[in-house]
């Protein structure tokens, strides 16, 4: 080859290689920008995820109201959107609605789709998941069955929603963990983390191959237990491709955010209160954001202890750090009986009123 032709060949080769790099880099940056644009969201908790009712029924309404919430209406979700929330996560449990051939009950799928449509019509970005499904217990012995269930379930979901655009996102699992063991709520074991990774791969491959808008749908993936644990994050494997988002939960510090008998005060100047939060965001930056992997905190919240102002201080501390990294945060709202234990609930679904309007304003006015 003559020197001139050789030179041109090298230049063309470099352009092709560089072009591929730029396209890949642009895609990753676009994913980060997408999540950054989402803002703050809200969970329709304890609604479509009840399971093990101890009696047989195929009526979706019985499941939807079993954990003390009313039937979800368009008007409820319009209230949430008008308050300023922009993302709606709809936790769904599927295992009680699948037959021996792993087919999802049509009435249940229809109801899930109806609530998704309510959310989209209200103007939300919407996330649906597999929430309390016990078939994804992450150990090697269970892996073949779990992969089979993962593929069967998400193939049906992906086909049902194949024409829905990027405003609808799928999340593979919720807090996949070794339930009932001493490793349940930590970072798990290397083997368990590996199984979670393999199930995430099965999920991504299934959705991507389902056709339609699924080829470019944003997919959310948890590490082991979706926990704020360094070892769980370091053991996480991101499948090949783009438009994938890490899903993580934040309920720290435990004594303030979760324990009903713990402290009702959060002090930003106290390392005892902030150390775990600071470590989480440091890990998210180092292991994900710096590598252009976007993150959504799909659940966060602090239980009510008649301390709205302290919860505002706590939420502001978290949201300031999240905003700096372009991380979207979704409040966990489990609803519940009016007049009874309020817990994390912000919105009374029976009266369609806000229980903690000042906290809501602090969340949405970022």
Coordinates of C-alpha atoms in Angstrom, one line a residue:
X1 CA 0.0 0.0 0.0
X2 CA 1.4 3.4 -1.0
X3 CA 2.1 5.9 1.8
X4 CA -0.7 8.3 0.8
X5 CA -3.3 5.5 0.7
X6 CA -2.0 4.1 4.0
X7 CA -2.3 7.5 5.6
X8 CA -5.9 7.9 4.4
X9 CA -6.7 4.4 5.6
X10 CA -5.4 5.2 9.0
X11 CA -7.4 8.5 9.1
X12 CA -10.6 6.7 8.1
X13 CA -10.0 4.0 10.7
X14 CA -9.5 6.6 13.4
X15 CA -12.6 8.5 12.4
X16 CA -14.7 5.3 12.6
X17 CA -13.2 4.4 16.0
X18 CA -13.6 7.9 17.3
X19 CA -17.1 8.1 15.9
X20 CA -18.1 5.0 17.7
X21 CA -16.6 6.3 20.9
X22 CA -18.5 9.6 20.5
X23 CA -21.8 7.9 19.9
X24 CA -21.3 5.7 22.9
X25 CA -20.3 8.7 25.0
X26 CA -23.2 10.7 23.8
X27 CA -25.6 7.9 24.7
X28 CA -24.2 7.6 28.2
X29 CA -24.5 11.4 28.7
X30 CA -28.0 11.3 27.3
X31 CA -29.0 8.7 29.9
X32 CA -27.6 10.9 32.7
X33 CA -29.4 13.9 31.3
X34 CA -32.7 12.0 31.1
X35 CA -32.6 11.0 34.8
X36 CA -31.5 14.4 35.9
X37 CA -34.5 15.9 34.2
X38 CA -37.0 13.6 36.0
X39 CA -37.2 15.5 39.3
X40 CA -38.8 14.1 42.4
X41 CA -41.3 11.3 42.4
X42 CA -43.8 9.4 44.5
X43 CA -44.6 5.7 45.1
X44 CA -48.1 4.3 44.8
X45 CA -47.2 1.9 47.7
X46 CA -49.2 -1.0 49.1
X47 CA -51.7 -0.9 46.2
X48 CA -50.8 -3.4 43.4
X49 CA -48.3 -5.4 45.4
X50 CA -50.3 -7.2 48.1
X51 CA -49.7 -11.0 48.0
X52 CA -50.5 -14.2 49.9
X53 CA -54.1 -13.3 50.7
X54 CA -54.7 -16.7 52.4
X55 CA -57.8 -17.2 50.3
X56 CA -58.4 -17.6 46.6
X57 CA -59.6 -14.8 44.4
X58 CA -58.9 -13.5 40.9
X59 CA -60.6 -10.1 41.6
X60 CA -57.9 -7.4 41.1
X61 CA -59.9 -5.0 43.4
X62 CA -59.6 -7.3 46.4
X63 CA -55.9 -7.4 46.0
X64 CA -55.7 -3.6 45.4
X65 CA -57.6 -2.8 48.6
X66 CA -56.2 -5.7 50.8
X67 CA -53.5 -3.5 52.5
X68 CA -56.0 -0.8 53.5
X69 CA -55.9 1.5 50.5
X70 CA -58.9 2.5 48.3
X71 CA -59.1 1.7 44.6
X72 CA -56.7 4.0 42.8
X73 CA -58.5 6.7 40.6
X74 CA -57.4 9.1 37.9
X75 CA -58.2 11.9 40.3
X76 CA -55.8 10.7 43.0
X77 CA -52.9 10.6 40.6
X78 CA -53.9 14.0 39.2
X79 CA -53.6 15.3 42.8
X80 CA -50.1 13.9 43.1
X81 CA -49.0 15.4 39.8
X82 CA -50.5 18.8 40.5
X83 CA -48.6 18.9 43.8
X84 CA -45.4 18.9 41.7
X85 CA -44.2 15.2 41.6
X86 CA -43.1 14.1 38.2
X87 CA -42.4 10.4 38.5
X88 CA -44.9 7.7 39.5
X89 CA -43.5 4.4 40.6
X90 CA -46.2 1.6 40.7
X91 CA -45.0 -1.4 42.7
X92 CA -46.6 -4.6 41.4
X93 CA -46.5 -8.2 42.6
X94 CA -47.2 -10.7 39.9
X95 CA -46.7 -14.2 41.5
X96 CA -50.3 -14.5 42.8
X97 CA -51.6 -13.8 39.3
X98 CA -49.6 -16.3 37.3
X99 CA -50.9 -19.8 36.5
X100 CA -48.9 -23.0 36.3
X101 CA -47.9 -22.2 32.7
X102 CA -46.5 -18.8 33.9
X103 CA -49.3 -16.8 32.2
X104 CA -50.4 -13.6 33.9
X105 CA -54.1 -13.4 34.6
X106 CA -55.7 -11.1 32.0
X107 CA -57.8 -9.1 34.4
X108 CA -54.7 -8.4 36.5
X109 CA -52.6 -7.3 33.5
X110 CA -55.5 -5.1 32.4
X111 CA -55.7 -3.4 35.8
X112 CA -52.0 -2.7 35.9
X113 CA -52.2 -1.2 32.4
X114 CA -55.2 0.9 33.5
X115 CA -53.3 2.4 36.4
X116 CA -50.2 3.0 34.2
X117 CA -52.5 4.8 31.8
X118 CA -53.9 6.9 34.6
X119 CA -50.3 8.0 35.5
X120 CA -49.3 8.7 31.9
X121 CA -52.5 10.7 31.3
X122 CA -51.7 12.8 34.4
X123 CA -48.3 13.7 32.9
X124 CA -46.0 11.4 34.9
X125 CA -43.1 9.3 33.9
X126 CA -44.1 5.9 35.2
X127 CA -42.1 2.9 36.6
X128 CA -43.6 -0.6 37.1
X129 CA -41.7 -3.5 38.7
X130 CA -41.9 -6.9 40.2
X131 CA -42.1 -6.0 43.8
X132 CA -42.8 -8.8 46.3
X133 CA -42.3 -11.7 43.9
X134 CA -40.5 -14.4 45.9
X135 CA -39.4 -16.4 42.9
X136 CA -36.3 -14.2 42.5
X137 CA -34.8 -15.4 45.7
X138 CA -31.1 -15.0 44.8
X139 CA -29.3 -18.3 45.3
X140 CA -27.7 -20.6 42.8
X141 CA -30.1 -23.5 43.4
X142 CA -33.1 -21.3 42.6
X143 CA -31.5 -19.5 39.6
X144 CA -32.8 -21.7 36.8
X145 CA -36.4 -21.3 38.0
X146 CA -35.9 -17.6 38.7
X147 CA -34.6 -17.0 35.2
X148 CA -37.5 -18.9 33.7
X149 CA -40.0 -16.8 35.7
X150 CA -38.1 -13.6 34.9
X151 CA -38.2 -14.3 31.1
X152 CA -41.9 -15.4 31.1
X153 CA -43.1 -12.5 33.2
X154 CA -41.3 -9.7 31.5
X155 CA -41.9 -11.1 28.0
X156 CA -45.6 -10.7 28.7
X157 CA -45.3 -7.2 30.3
X158 CA -43.0 -6.0 27.5
X159 CA -45.5 -7.2 24.8
X160 CA -48.4 -5.6 26.5
X161 CA -46.7 -2.3 26.7
X162 CA -44.6 -2.5 23.5
X163 CA -46.2 0.6 22.0
X164 CA -45.6 2.8 25.1
X165 CA -42.7 5.3 24.8
X166 CA -39.9 6.1 27.1
X167 CA -42.2 7.7 29.6
X168 CA -42.8 4.1 30.8
X169 CA -39.9 2.4 32.5
X170 CA -39.5 -1.1 33.8
X171 CA -37.7 -2.2 36.9
X172 CA -36.5 -5.8 37.1
X173 CA -36.9 -6.6 40.9
X174 CA -37.4 -4.9 44.2
X175 CA -34.9 -5.6 47.0
X176 CA -33.8 -9.0 45.8
X177 CA -32.3 -10.6 48.9
X178 CA -31.8 -13.8 50.9
X179 CA -35.0 -13.6 52.9
X180 CA -35.0 -15.2 56.3
X181 CA -31.2 -15.5 56.6
X182 CA -28.6 -13.5 58.5
X183 CA -27.4 -12.0 55.2
X184 CA -30.8 -10.7 54.2
X185 CA -30.4 -7.0 54.9
X186 CA -26.7 -6.4 54.4
X187 CA -24.7 -6.7 51.2
X188 CA -25.5 -10.4 50.8
X189 CA -22.9 -12.9 49.7
X190 CA -20.8 -12.9 46.6
X191 CA -22.9 -15.8 45.2
X192 CA -26.2 -13.9 45.9
X193 CA -24.9 -10.8 44.3
X194 CA -23.9 -12.8 41.2
X195 CA -27.4 -14.3 41.0
X196 CA -28.9 -10.8 41.1
X197 CA -26.6 -9.8 38.3
X198 CA -27.6 -12.8 36.2
X199 CA -31.3 -12.1 36.8
X200 CA -30.8 -8.5 35.7
X201 CA -29.2 -9.8 32.5
X202 CA -32.1 -12.1 31.8
X203 CA -34.5 -9.2 32.4
X204 CA -32.6 -6.8 30.0
X205 CA -32.3 -9.4 27.3
X206 CA -36.0 -10.4 27.5
X207 CA -37.3 -6.8 27.3
X208 CA -34.9 -5.7 24.6
X209 CA -35.9 -8.7 22.4
X210 CA -39.6 -8.1 22.8
X211 CA -39.9 -5.6 20.0
X212 CA -41.6 -2.2 19.6
X213 CA -40.5 0.6 22.0
X214 CA -38.8 -1.9 24.3
X215 CA -35.6 -1.7 22.3
X216 CA -35.0 1.8 23.7
X217 CA -37.0 1.7 27.0
X218 CA -35.2 2.8 30.1
X219 CA -34.7 -0.2 32.4
X220 CA -34.0 0.0 36.2
X221 CA -31.8 -2.6 37.8
X222 CA -31.1 -3.1 41.6
X223 CA -27.9 -4.3 43.2
X224 CA -28.3 -6.9 45.9
X225 CA -31.3 -5.8 48.1
X226 CA -31.2 -2.3 46.5
X227 CA -29.3 -1.5 49.6
X228 CA -27.0 1.5 50.4
X229 CA -24.1 -0.9 50.9
X230 CA -20.6 -0.4 49.4
X231 CA -20.0 -4.1 48.9
X232 CA -23.4 -4.5 47.1
X233 CA -22.6 -1.7 44.8
X234 CA -19.1 -3.0 44.1
X235 CA -20.6 -6.4 43.2
X236 CA -23.1 -5.0 40.8
X237 CA -22.7 -5.8 37.1
X238 CA -24.2 -3.6 34.4
X239 CA -25.4 -5.6 31.4
X240 CA -24.3 -4.5 27.9
X241 CA -26.2 -1.8 26.2
X242 CA -27.6 1.6 27.1
X243 CA -30.6 3.2 28.8
X244 CA -30.1 1.3 32.0
X245 CA -30.4 2.9 35.5
X246 CA -29.3 1.8 38.9
X247 CA -32.2 1.5 41.4
X248 CA -31.3 2.0 45.1
X249 CA -33.3 2.7 48.3
X250 CA -32.4 5.1 51.1
X251 CA -33.9 4.9 54.6
X252 CA -30.9 6.1 56.6
X253 CA -30.1 6.7 59.4
X254 CA -32.3 3.9 60.6
X255 CA -33.0 5.3 64.0
X256 CA -34.5 8.4 62.4
X257 CA -35.9 7.2 59.1
X258 CA -37.3 3.8 60.0
X259 CA -37.4 3.0 63.7
X260 CA -40.6 4.2 65.3
X261 CA -38.9 4.1 68.7
X262 CA -35.7 5.9 67.5
X263 CA -34.9 9.5 67.5
X264 CA -37.3 12.1 66.0
X265 CA -34.4 14.6 65.4
X266 CA -32.1 14.8 62.4
X267 CA -29.0 17.0 62.8
X268 CA -27.0 17.8 59.6
X269 CA -24.0 18.8 61.7
X270 CA -23.8 15.4 63.4
X271 CA -21.7 12.7 61.8
X272 CA -23.9 10.1 63.5
X273 CA -26.8 11.3 61.4
X274 CA -25.1 12.0 58.1
X275 CA -22.2 9.5 57.8
X276 CA -24.3 6.7 56.1
X277 CA -25.9 9.2 53.8
X278 CA -22.6 10.8 52.8
X279 CA -21.1 7.3 52.2
X280 CA -24.0 6.4 49.9
X281 CA -23.6 9.4 47.7
X282 CA -19.9 9.0 47.6
X283 CA -20.3 5.4 46.5
X284 CA -22.9 6.4 43.9
X285 CA -20.6 9.1 42.5
X286 CA -17.5 6.9 42.4
X287 CA -19.1 3.7 41.1
X288 CA -21.9 4.9 38.9
X289 CA -22.2 8.6 38.1
X290 CA -18.5 9.1 37.3
X291 CA -18.9 6.1 34.9
X292 CA -21.9 7.7 33.3
X293 CA -24.4 5.2 34.8
X294 CA -27.5 7.0 36.0
X295 CA -29.1 6.4 39.3
X296 CA -32.7 6.7 40.6
X297 CA -33.3 6.4 44.4
X298 CA -36.6 4.6 43.8
X299 CA -37.6 4.6 47.5
X300 CA -36.7 7.1 50.2
X301 CA -38.6 8.3 53.2
X302 CA -38.7 8.9 56.9
X303 CA -41.4 7.7 59.2
X304 CA -43.8 10.3 60.8
X305 CA -43.1 10.9 64.5
X306 CA -45.0 14.2 64.7
X307 CA -41.7 15.8 63.4
X308 CA -42.5 17.3 60.0
X309 CA -39.9 20.0 60.3
X310 CA -37.2 17.5 61.1
X311 CA -38.2 15.3 58.2
X312 CA -37.9 18.4 56.0
X313 CA -34.4 19.0 57.2
X314 CA -33.6 15.3 56.5
X315 CA -35.1 15.4 53.0
X316 CA -33.4 18.7 52.1
X317 CA -30.0 17.1 53.1
X318 CA -30.6 14.2 50.8
X319 CA -32.1 16.1 47.9
X320 CA -29.3 18.6 47.8
X321 CA -26.8 15.9 47.4
X322 CA -28.9 14.0 44.9
X323 CA -29.5 17.1 42.8
X324 CA -25.7 17.8 42.6
X325 CA -25.2 14.3 41.1
X326 CA -28.3 14.4 38.8
X327 CA -30.1 11.7 40.8
X328 CA -33.9 11.5 40.9
X329 CA -35.5 10.5 44.3
X330 CA -39.0 9.0 44.8
X331 CA -40.7 9.2 48.1
X332 CA -42.2 6.0 49.5
X333 CA -45.9 6.4 50.4
X334 CA -47.6 3.3 51.6
X335 CA -51.0 5.0 52.3
X336 CA -53.1 3.1 54.8
X337 CA -56.3 3.5 56.7
X338 CA -57.3 7.1 57.3
X339 CA -56.9 7.9 61.0
X340 CA -54.7 5.0 61.7
X341 CA -50.9 4.6 61.5
X342 CA -49.7 7.1 59.0
X343 CA -46.1 6.0 58.7
X344 CA -44.4 7.3 55.5
X345 CA -47.7 8.5 54.0
X346 CA -47.9 12.0 52.7
X347 CA -51.3 11.8 50.9
X348 CA -54.6 10.6 52.3
X349 CA -56.1 8.6 49.5
X350 CA -59.5 8.4 51.2
X351 CA -60.0 12.2 51.6
X352 CA -57.6 13.2 48.8
X353 CA -55.8 15.6 51.0
X354 CA -52.1 16.2 51.9
X355 CA -51.2 15.2 55.4
X356 CA -47.9 17.1 55.5
X357 CA -48.1 19.9 53.0
X358 CA -44.9 21.6 54.1
X359 CA -42.9 18.5 53.6
X360 CA -44.5 18.0 50.2
X361 CA -43.5 21.6 49.2
X362 CA -39.9 20.9 50.4
X363 CA -39.8 17.8 48.2
X364 CA -41.1 19.3 45.0
X365 CA -39.6 22.8 45.2
X366 CA -36.1 22.0 44.2

